[in-house]
mmCIF file of C-alpha atoms and ligand atoms in Angstrom:
data_model
loop_
_atom_site.group_PDB
_atom_site.id
_atom_site.type_symbol
_atom_site.label_atom_id
_atom_site.label_comp_id
_atom_site.label_asym_id
_atom_site.label_seq_id
_atom_site.Cartn_x
_atom_site.Cartn_y
_atom_site.Cartn_z
ATOM 1 C CA MET A 8 0.000 0.000 0.000
ATOM 2 C CA LYS A 9 1.308 3.456 -0.919
ATOM 3 C CA ASP A 10 2.679 5.485 2.024
ATOM 4 C CA SER A 11 0.487 8.487 1.202
ATOM 5 C CA HIS A 12 -2.600 6.241 1.231
ATOM 6 C CA VAL A 13 -1.649 4.840 4.637
ATOM 7 C CA GLU A 14 -1.242 8.409 5.923
ATOM 8 C CA ILE A 15 -4.707 9.411 4.707
ATOM 9 C CA LEU A 16 -6.276 6.288 6.215
ATOM 10 C CA GLN A 17 -4.519 6.778 9.538
ATOM 11 C CA ALA A 18 -5.428 10.469 9.738
ATOM 12 C CA LEU A 19 -9.135 9.873 9.066
ATOM 13 C CA LEU A 20 -9.597 6.611 10.978
ATOM 14 C CA GLY A 21 -7.909 8.172 14.021
ATOM 15 C CA GLN A 22 -10.863 10.545 14.451
ATOM 16 C CA PRO A 23 -14.033 9.747 16.359
ATOM 17 C CA THR A 24 -17.195 9.828 14.273
ATOM 18 C CA ALA A 25 -20.884 9.031 14.615
ATOM 19 C CA PRO A 26 -24.023 10.042 12.700
ATOM 20 C CA PHE A 27 -24.558 13.839 13.044
ATOM 21 C CA HIS A 28 -21.141 14.097 14.772
ATOM 22 C CA GLU A 29 -18.612 13.999 11.936
ATOM 23 C CA GLN A 30 -16.725 17.211 12.775
ATOM 24 C CA ALA A 31 -13.367 15.639 13.686
ATOM 25 C CA VAL A 32 -13.163 13.817 10.339
ATOM 26 C CA VAL A 33 -14.282 16.970 8.518
ATOM 27 C CA ASP A 34 -11.447 18.918 10.192
ATOM 28 C CA GLN A 35 -8.907 16.341 8.981
ATOM 29 C CA VAL A 36 -10.243 16.556 5.426
ATOM 30 C CA ARG A 37 -10.093 20.370 5.545
ATOM 31 C CA GLN A 38 -6.463 20.210 6.704
ATOM 32 C CA TRP A 39 -5.612 17.632 4.025
ATOM 33 C CA SER A 40 -7.178 19.752 1.263
ATOM 34 C CA ALA A 41 -5.483 22.953 2.414
ATOM 35 C CA GLY A 42 -2.093 21.207 2.232
ATOM 36 C CA ARG A 43 -2.751 20.311 -1.413
ATOM 37 C CA GLY A 44 -4.491 23.424 -2.680
ATOM 38 C CA ILE A 45 -7.738 21.519 -3.249
ATOM 39 C CA ASP A 46 -10.931 23.554 -3.120
ATOM 40 C CA PHE A 47 -12.812 22.685 0.119
ATOM 41 C CA SER A 48 -16.318 23.792 0.989
ATOM 42 C CA GLN A 49 -19.349 22.582 2.916
ATOM 43 C CA ASP A 50 -22.940 22.650 1.756
ATOM 44 C CA ARG A 51 -25.954 23.743 3.796
ATOM 45 C CA ALA A 52 -26.126 20.347 5.536
ATOM 46 C CA GLY A 53 -22.411 20.356 6.382
ATOM 47 C CA ASN A 54 -21.470 17.749 3.754
ATOM 48 C CA VAL A 55 -17.894 18.238 2.522
ATOM 49 C CA VAL A 56 -17.464 19.201 -1.141
ATOM 50 C CA LEU A 57 -14.001 19.020 -2.783
ATOM 51 C CA ARG A 58 -13.697 20.273 -6.358
ATOM 52 C CA HIS A 59 -11.040 19.618 -8.983
ATOM 53 C CA ARG A 60 -11.367 20.644 -12.630
ATOM 54 C CA VAL A 61 -8.585 20.747 -15.208
ATOM 55 C CA GLY A 62 -8.700 21.078 -19.016
ATOM 56 C CA GLN A 63 -11.649 20.004 -21.151
ATOM 57 C CA PRO A 64 -12.851 16.744 -19.594
ATOM 58 C CA VAL A 65 -15.548 14.738 -21.383
ATOM 59 C CA MET A 66 -17.480 13.774 -18.241
ATOM 60 C CA ARG A 67 -18.298 15.274 -14.888
ATOM 61 C CA TRP A 68 -17.704 12.754 -12.089
ATOM 62 C CA ALA A 69 -18.896 12.865 -8.496
ATOM 63 C CA PHE A 70 -17.326 10.428 -6.030
ATOM 64 C CA GLU A 71 -19.374 10.166 -2.867
ATOM 65 C CA ALA A 72 -18.682 8.470 0.474
ATOM 66 C CA HIS A 73 -20.008 9.012 3.997
ATOM 67 C CA LEU A 74 -18.218 10.399 7.018
ATOM 68 C CA ASP A 75 -20.105 8.650 9.807
ATOM 69 C CA HIS A 76 -20.200 5.196 11.371
ATOM 70 C CA PRO A 77 -22.790 3.725 13.761
ATOM 71 C CA GLY A 78 -22.084 5.167 17.209
ATOM 72 C CA PHE A 79 -23.327 6.703 20.434
ATOM 73 C CA GLN A 80 -24.379 10.179 21.531
ATOM 74 C CA ALA A 81 -24.618 10.840 25.277
ATOM 75 C CA VAL A 82 -27.936 12.271 26.447
ATOM 76 C CA SER A 83 -27.446 12.433 30.232
ATOM 77 C CA ALA A 84 -25.115 11.292 32.983
ATOM 78 C CA ASP A 85 -25.530 10.415 36.645
ATOM 79 C CA GLY A 86 -22.216 9.748 38.407
ATOM 80 C CA SER A 87 -20.584 6.879 36.566
ATOM 81 C CA LEU A 88 -23.728 5.973 34.630
ATOM 82 C CA VAL A 89 -24.128 7.553 31.177
ATOM 83 C CA ARG A 90 -27.277 7.249 29.082
ATOM 84 C CA ALA A 91 -26.508 7.361 25.372
ATOM 85 C CA ASP A 92 -28.551 7.006 22.179
ATOM 86 C CA PHE A 93 -27.234 4.539 19.646
ATOM 87 C CA LEU A 94 -27.377 5.903 16.094
ATOM 88 C CA GLY A 95 -27.150 3.278 13.366
ATOM 89 C CA THR A 96 -27.971 -0.378 12.851
ATOM 90 C CA VAL A 97 -26.461 -3.087 15.050
ATOM 91 C CA GLY A 98 -28.244 -6.235 16.275
ATOM 92 C CA GLU A 99 -29.659 -5.927 19.803
ATOM 93 C CA SER A 100 -27.798 -9.012 21.061
ATOM 94 C CA TYR A 101 -24.441 -7.274 20.510
ATOM 95 C CA PHE A 102 -25.056 -4.539 23.117
ATOM 96 C CA PRO A 103 -25.140 -6.132 26.622
ATOM 97 C CA GLY A 104 -21.671 -6.126 28.181
ATOM 98 C CA SER A 105 -19.928 -4.549 25.173
ATOM 99 C CA ARG A 106 -17.363 -1.843 25.753
ATOM 100 C CA VAL A 107 -17.781 1.764 24.641
ATOM 101 C CA ARG A 108 -15.352 4.681 24.409
ATOM 102 C CA LEU A 109 -16.838 8.127 24.968
ATOM 103 C CA PHE A 110 -14.909 11.128 23.638
ATOM 104 C CA ALA A 111 -15.472 13.523 26.558
ATOM 105 C CA PRO A 112 -13.993 17.066 26.448
ATOM 106 C CA ALA A 113 -11.304 16.152 29.018
ATOM 107 C CA GLY A 114 -10.310 13.020 27.074
ATOM 108 C CA PRO A 115 -11.691 9.593 26.161
ATOM 109 C CA VAL A 116 -13.335 7.511 28.896
ATOM 110 C CA ALA A 117 -14.338 3.877 28.570
ATOM 111 C CA GLY A 118 -17.168 1.867 30.037
ATOM 112 C CA ARG A 119 -19.433 -1.129 29.610
ATOM 113 C CA ILE A 120 -23.051 -1.359 28.479
ATOM 114 C CA VAL A 121 -25.226 -2.423 31.417
ATOM 115 C CA GLY A 122 -28.628 -1.552 29.950
ATOM 116 C CA TYR A 123 -30.327 -1.386 26.524
ATOM 117 C CA CYS A 124 -33.835 -0.192 25.790
ATOM 118 C CA ARG A 125 -35.644 0.253 22.497
ATOM 119 C CA ALA A 126 -38.869 2.090 23.328
ATOM 120 C CA ASP A 127 -41.734 1.762 20.856
ATOM 121 C CA ARG A 128 -41.939 5.316 19.586
ATOM 122 C CA ALA A 129 -38.358 6.428 20.318
ATOM 123 C CA GLU A 130 -36.213 7.365 17.314
ATOM 124 C CA TRP A 131 -33.146 5.511 18.672
ATOM 125 C CA PRO A 132 -32.386 2.793 21.231
ATOM 126 C CA VAL A 133 -30.872 4.046 24.499
ATOM 127 C CA CYS A 134 -27.930 2.375 26.264
ATOM 128 C CA GLU A 135 -26.753 2.701 29.840
ATOM 129 C CA VAL A 136 -22.960 2.772 30.024
ATOM 130 C CA GLU A 137 -21.195 2.242 33.334
ATOM 131 C CA LEU A 138 -17.876 4.096 33.210
ATOM 132 C CA ASP A 139 -14.687 2.402 34.457
ATOM 133 C CA SER A 140 -14.030 5.509 36.538
ATOM 134 C CA PRO A 141 -16.129 8.654 37.158
ATOM 135 C CA ALA A 142 -15.800 11.395 34.515
ATOM 136 C CA GLN A 143 -17.676 14.390 33.142
ATOM 137 C CA VAL A 144 -19.588 13.282 30.036
ATOM 138 C CA PRO A 145 -21.788 16.154 28.850
ATOM 139 C CA ALA A 146 -24.852 15.572 26.656
ATOM 140 C CA GLY A 147 -23.819 15.439 23.005
ATOM 141 C CA THR A 148 -20.534 13.627 23.704
ATOM 142 C CA ILE A 149 -20.001 10.995 21.043
ATOM 143 C CA GLY A 150 -19.027 7.393 21.628
ATOM 144 C CA MET A 151 -17.746 4.475 19.575
ATOM 145 C CA TRP A 152 -17.077 0.821 20.296
ATOM 146 C CA ASP A 153 -13.892 0.545 22.404
ATOM 147 C CA LEU A 154 -11.720 -0.906 19.634
ATOM 148 C CA PRO A 155 -8.441 0.153 17.943
ATOM 149 C CA ASP A 156 -8.822 2.876 15.313
ATOM 150 C CA PHE A 157 -6.231 1.529 12.840
ATOM 151 C CA GLU A 158 -4.189 -1.643 12.400
ATOM 152 C CA LEU A 159 -2.524 -2.673 9.154
ATOM 153 C CA THR A 160 -0.976 -5.981 8.091
ATOM 154 C CA ALA A 161 -0.184 -7.291 4.605
ATOM 155 C CA ASP A 162 -3.683 -8.652 4.150
ATOM 156 C CA ARG A 163 -5.903 -6.809 6.651
ATOM 157 C CA LEU A 164 -6.818 -3.227 7.422
ATOM 158 C CA THR A 165 -8.642 -3.366 10.740
ATOM 159 C CA SER A 166 -10.548 -0.523 12.368
ATOM 160 C CA ARG A 167 -13.523 0.275 14.582
ATOM 161 C CA ALA A 168 -15.001 2.259 11.661
ATOM 162 C CA CYS A 169 -14.034 1.086 8.157
ATOM 163 C CA ASP A 170 -17.629 1.837 7.057
ATOM 164 C CA ASP A 171 -17.317 4.392 5.569
ATOM 165 C CA VAL A 172 -14.253 6.291 6.713
ATOM 166 C CA VAL A 173 -12.197 3.990 4.483
ATOM 167 C CA GLY A 174 -14.469 5.037 1.590
ATOM 168 C CA CYS A 175 -13.726 8.703 2.348
ATOM 169 C CA ALA A 176 -9.984 7.924 2.461
ATOM 170 C CA ALA A 177 -10.227 6.172 -0.922
ATOM 171 C CA ALA A 178 -11.886 9.239 -2.455
ATOM 172 C CA LEU A 179 -9.086 11.491 -1.138
ATOM 173 C CA ALA A 180 -6.357 9.068 -2.258
ATOM 174 C CA ALA A 181 -7.894 8.967 -5.736
ATOM 175 C CA LEU A 182 -8.150 12.746 -5.855
ATOM 176 C CA GLU A 183 -4.475 12.957 -4.928
ATOM 177 C CA GLU A 184 -3.613 10.639 -7.843
ATOM 178 C CA ILE A 185 -5.849 12.567 -10.251
ATOM 179 C CA VAL A 186 -4.320 15.928 -9.284
ATOM 180 C CA ALA A 187 -0.774 14.513 -9.474
ATOM 181 C CA CYS A 188 -1.124 13.107 -12.991
ATOM 182 C CA GLY A 189 -2.489 16.396 -14.347
ATOM 183 C CA GLN A 190 -4.976 14.729 -16.700
ATOM 184 C CA ASP A 191 -8.080 16.555 -17.901
ATOM 185 C CA ALA A 192 -10.667 15.816 -15.240
ATOM 186 C CA ASP A 193 -13.760 17.191 -13.563
ATOM 187 C CA VAL A 194 -14.186 15.535 -10.187
ATOM 188 C CA THR A 195 -16.254 16.470 -7.179
ATOM 189 C CA VAL A 196 -15.699 14.497 -4.009
ATOM 190 C CA LEU A 197 -18.760 14.709 -1.775
ATOM 191 C CA LEU A 198 -18.341 13.371 1.758
ATOM 192 C CA ALA A 199 -21.759 13.065 3.304
ATOM 193 C CA ARG A 200 -23.028 13.242 6.861
ATOM 194 C CA ALA A 201 -25.420 10.965 8.712
ATOM 195 C CA GLU A 202 -25.708 8.072 6.250
ATOM 196 C CA GLU A 203 -26.117 5.466 8.974
ATOM 197 C CA VAL A 204 -29.432 6.949 10.100
ATOM 198 C CA GLY A 205 -30.985 6.983 6.627
ATOM 199 C CA GLY A 206 -28.732 8.984 4.298
ATOM 200 C CA MET A 207 -29.767 12.367 5.657
ATOM 201 C CA GLY A 208 -26.732 14.234 4.317
ATOM 202 C CA VAL A 209 -27.173 12.928 0.775
ATOM 203 C CA ILE A 210 -30.917 13.595 0.768
ATOM 204 C CA ALA A 211 -30.195 17.225 1.723
ATOM 205 C CA ALA A 212 -27.477 17.504 -0.960
ATOM 206 C CA ALA A 213 -29.743 15.984 -3.623
ATOM 207 C CA GLU A 214 -32.650 18.282 -2.697
ATOM 208 C CA ASP A 215 -30.356 21.326 -2.809
ATOM 209 C CA GLY A 216 -28.792 20.333 -6.139
ATOM 210 C CA VAL A 217 -25.286 20.442 -4.658
ATOM 211 C CA LEU A 218 -24.115 18.261 -7.573
ATOM 212 C CA PRO A 219 -24.853 19.438 -11.127
ATOM 213 C CA GLY A 220 -27.622 17.364 -12.712
ATOM 214 C CA ASP A 221 -25.312 15.879 -15.374
ATOM 215 C CA SER A 222 -22.883 14.460 -12.793
ATOM 216 C CA LEU A 223 -22.028 10.776 -13.026
ATOM 217 C CA VAL A 224 -22.299 9.777 -9.382
ATOM 218 C CA VAL A 225 -20.244 6.908 -7.986
ATOM 219 C CA GLY A 226 -21.103 5.963 -4.412
ATOM 220 C CA ILE A 227 -18.119 4.538 -2.551
ATOM 221 C CA GLU A 228 -18.873 2.115 0.258
ATOM 222 C CA THR A 229 -17.593 -0.745 2.272
ATOM 223 C CA SER A 230 -20.254 -3.437 2.089
ATOM 224 C CA LYS A 231 -20.792 -6.748 3.821
ATOM 225 C CA ALA A 232 -18.619 -9.339 2.056
ATOM 226 C CA GLN A 233 -20.497 -11.796 -0.169
ATOM 227 C CA PRO A 234 -19.566 -15.297 -1.437
ATOM 228 C CA ARG A 235 -18.384 -13.843 -4.773
ATOM 229 C CA ALA A 236 -17.060 -10.599 -3.308
ATOM 230 C CA ALA A 237 -14.825 -11.626 -0.434
ATOM 231 C CA LEU A 238 -11.940 -9.753 1.168
ATOM 232 C CA GLY A 239 -9.039 -9.910 -1.304
ATOM 233 C CA ASP A 240 -11.218 -10.327 -4.413
ATOM 234 C CA GLY A 241 -10.555 -6.698 -5.434
ATOM 235 C CA VAL A 242 -12.775 -3.669 -5.824
ATOM 236 C CA VAL A 243 -16.452 -4.419 -6.342
ATOM 237 C CA VAL A 244 -18.320 -2.762 -9.201
ATOM 238 C CA ARG A 245 -21.625 -2.673 -7.351
ATOM 239 C CA VAL A 246 -24.603 -3.206 -9.604
ATOM 240 C CA GLY A 247 -27.061 -2.573 -6.789
ATOM 241 C CA ASP A 248 -27.844 -2.754 -3.100
ATOM 242 C CA ARG A 249 -30.601 -4.321 -0.967
ATOM 243 C CA VAL A 250 -33.165 -1.921 -2.424
ATOM 244 C CA ARG A 251 -32.434 -1.296 -6.098
ATOM 245 C CA THR A 252 -30.139 -1.817 -9.040
ATOM 246 C CA PHE A 253 -28.278 1.281 -10.201
ATOM 247 C CA ASP A 254 -27.986 3.117 -13.560
ATOM 248 C CA ALA A 255 -27.358 0.338 -16.093
ATOM 249 C CA SER A 256 -25.292 2.323 -18.636
ATOM 250 C CA LEU A 257 -23.113 3.958 -15.996
ATOM 251 C CA THR A 258 -22.543 0.652 -14.180
ATOM 252 C CA ALA A 259 -21.546 -0.990 -17.477
ATOM 253 C CA ALA A 260 -19.163 1.898 -18.199
ATOM 254 C CA VAL A 261 -17.503 1.553 -14.781
ATOM 255 C CA ALA A 262 -17.194 -2.219 -15.303
ATOM 256 C CA ALA A 263 -15.628 -1.603 -18.733
ATOM 257 C CA VAL A 264 -13.023 0.754 -17.237
ATOM 258 C CA ALA A 265 -12.283 -1.912 -14.592
ATOM 259 C CA ASP A 266 -11.831 -4.521 -17.364
ATOM 260 C CA GLU A 267 -9.425 -2.209 -19.223
ATOM 261 C CA LEU A 268 -7.418 -1.682 -16.018
ATOM 262 C CA ALA A 269 -7.251 -5.430 -15.338
ATOM 263 C CA ARG A 270 -5.841 -6.018 -18.845
ATOM 264 C CA ARG A 271 -2.911 -3.623 -18.358
ATOM 265 C CA ASP A 272 -2.248 -3.954 -14.585
ATOM 266 C CA GLY A 273 -1.543 -7.444 -13.245
ATOM 267 C CA ASP A 274 -2.202 -6.316 -9.647
ATOM 268 C CA PHE A 275 -5.637 -4.916 -10.384
ATOM 269 C CA ARG A 276 -8.629 -7.052 -9.486
ATOM 270 C CA ALA A 277 -12.328 -6.288 -9.724
ATOM 271 C CA VAL A 278 -15.565 -8.200 -9.445
ATOM 272 C CA ARG A 279 -19.019 -7.116 -10.595
ATOM 273 C CA GLN A 280 -21.655 -7.960 -8.012
ATOM 274 C CA LEU A 281 -24.944 -7.104 -6.416
ATOM 275 C CA MET A 282 -24.141 -6.279 -2.785
ATOM 276 C CA PRO A 283 -27.419 -6.783 -0.910
ATOM 277 C CA GLY A 284 -26.005 -6.511 2.626
ATOM 278 C CA GLY A 285 -27.427 -3.018 3.052
ATOM 279 C CA SER A 286 -28.874 -0.046 1.210
ATOM 280 C CA CYS A 287 -26.525 2.705 0.111
ATOM 281 C CA GLU A 288 -26.615 6.284 -1.050
ATOM 282 C CA SER A 289 -26.470 5.426 -4.758
ATOM 283 C CA THR A 290 -30.124 4.413 -4.372
ATOM 284 C CA ILE A 291 -30.944 7.875 -2.991
ATOM 285 C CA TRP A 292 -29.117 9.623 -5.845
ATOM 286 C CA CYS A 293 -31.050 7.499 -8.365
ATOM 287 C CA LEU A 294 -34.387 8.260 -6.687
ATOM 288 C CA TRP A 295 -33.588 11.971 -6.860
ATOM 289 C CA GLY A 296 -32.986 11.733 -10.612
ATOM 290 C CA TYR A 297 -29.193 11.456 -10.765
ATOM 291 C CA ARG A 298 -27.302 8.894 -12.812
ATOM 292 C CA ALA A 299 -25.590 6.879 -10.101
ATOM 293 C CA THR A 300 -23.798 3.618 -9.527
ATOM 294 C CA GLY A 301 -21.587 2.189 -6.806
ATOM 295 C CA VAL A 302 -18.177 0.758 -6.069
ATOM 296 C CA CYS A 303 -17.227 -0.844 -2.788
ATOM 297 C CA LEU A 304 -14.816 -2.885 -0.741
ATOM 298 C CA PRO A 305 -15.876 -6.255 0.690
ATOM 299 C CA LEU A 306 -16.216 -5.688 4.438
ATOM 300 C CA GLY A 307 -15.634 -8.152 7.271
ATOM 301 C CA ASN A 308 -17.508 -7.822 10.593
ATOM 302 C CA TYR A 309 -20.085 -5.475 8.994
ATOM 303 C CA HIS A 310 -21.148 -2.799 11.500
ATOM 304 C CA ASN A 311 -18.808 -4.384 14.068
ATOM 305 C CA GLN A 312 -21.007 -7.488 14.281
ATOM 306 C CA GLY A 313 -18.535 -10.361 14.707
ATOM 307 C CA ASP A 314 -19.394 -13.901 13.606
ATOM 308 C CA ASP A 315 -18.849 -14.946 17.228
ATOM 309 C CA GLY A 316 -21.742 -12.765 18.402
ATOM 310 C CA ARG A 317 -19.443 -10.123 19.886
ATOM 311 C CA ILE A 318 -18.541 -6.573 18.869
ATOM 312 C CA ARG A 319 -15.430 -6.717 16.675
ATOM 313 C CA SER A 320 -13.333 -4.372 14.525
ATOM 314 C CA GLU A 321 -14.348 -4.116 10.900
ATOM 315 C CA GLN A 322 -11.911 -5.336 8.260
ATOM 316 C CA VAL A 323 -11.105 -4.695 4.616
ATOM 317 C CA HIS A 324 -8.221 -5.898 2.427
ATOM 318 C CA PRO A 325 -5.453 -3.326 1.724
ATOM 319 C CA GLY A 326 -5.073 -4.685 -1.831
ATOM 320 C CA ASP A 327 -8.794 -4.096 -2.461
ATOM 321 C CA PHE A 328 -8.347 -0.503 -1.260
ATOM 322 C CA GLU A 329 -5.549 0.079 -3.768
ATOM 323 C CA CYS A 330 -7.736 -1.362 -6.558
ATOM 324 C CA LEU A 331 -10.569 0.985 -5.542
ATOM 325 C CA VAL A 332 -8.249 4.011 -5.723
ATOM 326 C CA LYS A 333 -6.943 2.932 -9.140
ATOM 327 C CA LEU A 334 -10.474 2.473 -10.466
ATOM 328 C CA LEU A 335 -11.619 5.922 -9.296
ATOM 329 C CA ALA A 336 -8.557 7.576 -10.825
ATOM 330 C CA ALA A 337 -9.113 5.706 -14.106
ATOM 331 C CA LEU A 338 -12.771 6.771 -14.207
ATOM 332 C CA ALA A 339 -11.772 10.426 -13.827
ATOM 333 C CA GLY A 340 -9.417 10.089 -16.794
ATOM 334 C CA SER A 341 -11.695 8.016 -19.027
ATOM 335 C CA THR A 342 -12.777 9.598 -22.290
ATOM 336 C CA VAL A 343 -15.524 7.229 -23.485
ATOM 337 C CA THR A 344 -18.958 8.191 -22.201
ATOM 338 C CA PRO A 345 -21.554 5.612 -21.073
ATOM 339 C CA GLU A 346 -23.640 6.582 -24.146
ATOM 340 C CA GLN A 347 -20.725 5.890 -26.497
ATOM 341 C CA ARG A 348 -20.139 2.517 -24.832
ATOM 342 C CA ASP A 349 -23.841 1.671 -25.230
ATOM 343 C CA ARG A 350 -23.682 2.641 -28.923
ATOM 344 C CA GLN A 351 -20.593 0.448 -29.367
ATOM 345 C CA ALA A 352 -22.363 -2.463 -27.672
ATOM 346 C CA LYS A 353 -25.448 -1.993 -29.852
ATOM 347 C CA ALA A 354 -23.262 -1.819 -32.982
ATOM 348 C CA ARG A 355 -21.763 -5.195 -32.086
ATOM 349 C CA TYR A 356 -25.275 -6.712 -31.865
ATOM 350 C CA GLU A 357 -26.268 -5.043 -35.146
ATOM 351 C CA ASP A 358 -23.223 -6.546 -36.833
ATOM 352 C CA LEU A 359 -24.189 -9.993 -35.528
ATOM 353 C CA MET A 360 -27.694 -9.440 -36.857
ATOM 354 C CA ARG A 361 -26.333 -8.519 -40.307
ATOM 355 C CA ARG A 362 -24.294 -11.714 -40.457
ATOM 356 C CA ARG A 363 -26.603 -14.187 -38.735
ATOM 357 C CA GLY A 364 -30.078 -12.689 -39.071
ATOM 358 C CA LYS A 365 -30.614 -14.583 -42.319
ATOM 359 C CA PHE A 366 -30.765 -17.831 -40.320
ATOM 360 C CA LEU A 367 -33.833 -16.705 -38.418
HETATM 361 ZN ZN1 LIG B 410 -22.910 1.312 7.264
#
């Protein structure tokens, strides 16, 4: 894995994040952009927008990932007992006894879940966390599972929050490559807030028209590994999620660019798969009238839910991450539009018809 990619991953994964509480990651991205002269802004909902345009590119790309991960927000405290909402989707059986780290103003404090309640009409389940030692934990303090933020071996990148901080890191790494090679490109990186509670950041961005209507949107995710999209299989060209399939022409164009890359780069691997482990923001973009598709990394221990029934770190494969970055960079530099690829495909069928139609 490239050193600069490791640095980006470490910088982002080292920050606490939870739905509606993405500020620490946003600050890292702002710092990263400033160091590279990349245009940084935030939209009305606080989503991060990075812009890069050079020359006369044929297509306008938007690479989108989300800044949050399922986590806690403290609502009240009484001595060593903290009540905290849980924002995001994790099976109820994983909560009792699991350890939580709360990022209090005076420094992180850890504790154990001693109570879990999902009231009928409440928006979120509430946990009671017993702290290891008394500490001030004001309302609004965010919490994550008490797991390491970043560990890297040859075949595993392990973190409490791969989903989707690793996706954000991939978008930045790709942007770095795109800027460095100086190719004609028009790329917006949109890093969205509050995906884990229903894609709120992307809905706001879509309603506000933050991306131009002719953008080709590529949602970047980590997604629960599947039998034909396992860790180490490469980047996944995601044809759809649990809810819908994505834009057919755009998905085919992304798959074609992946095929071209695989032919000239022996290290590049990609698979084309439906990833039904969850719904993702590409579905929202499509519903709001954008042309959107997805790419993702196969994810182990999805939403920290270990196979052994306990809370575990999430995992992706470092090689898959590098393939994802290469694919994004290649998309930005591609010069054949999805419409041209469709016309080429149709021409091949027409040629077959000319030669073989007489046998009908
Ligand atoms: Zn998720």
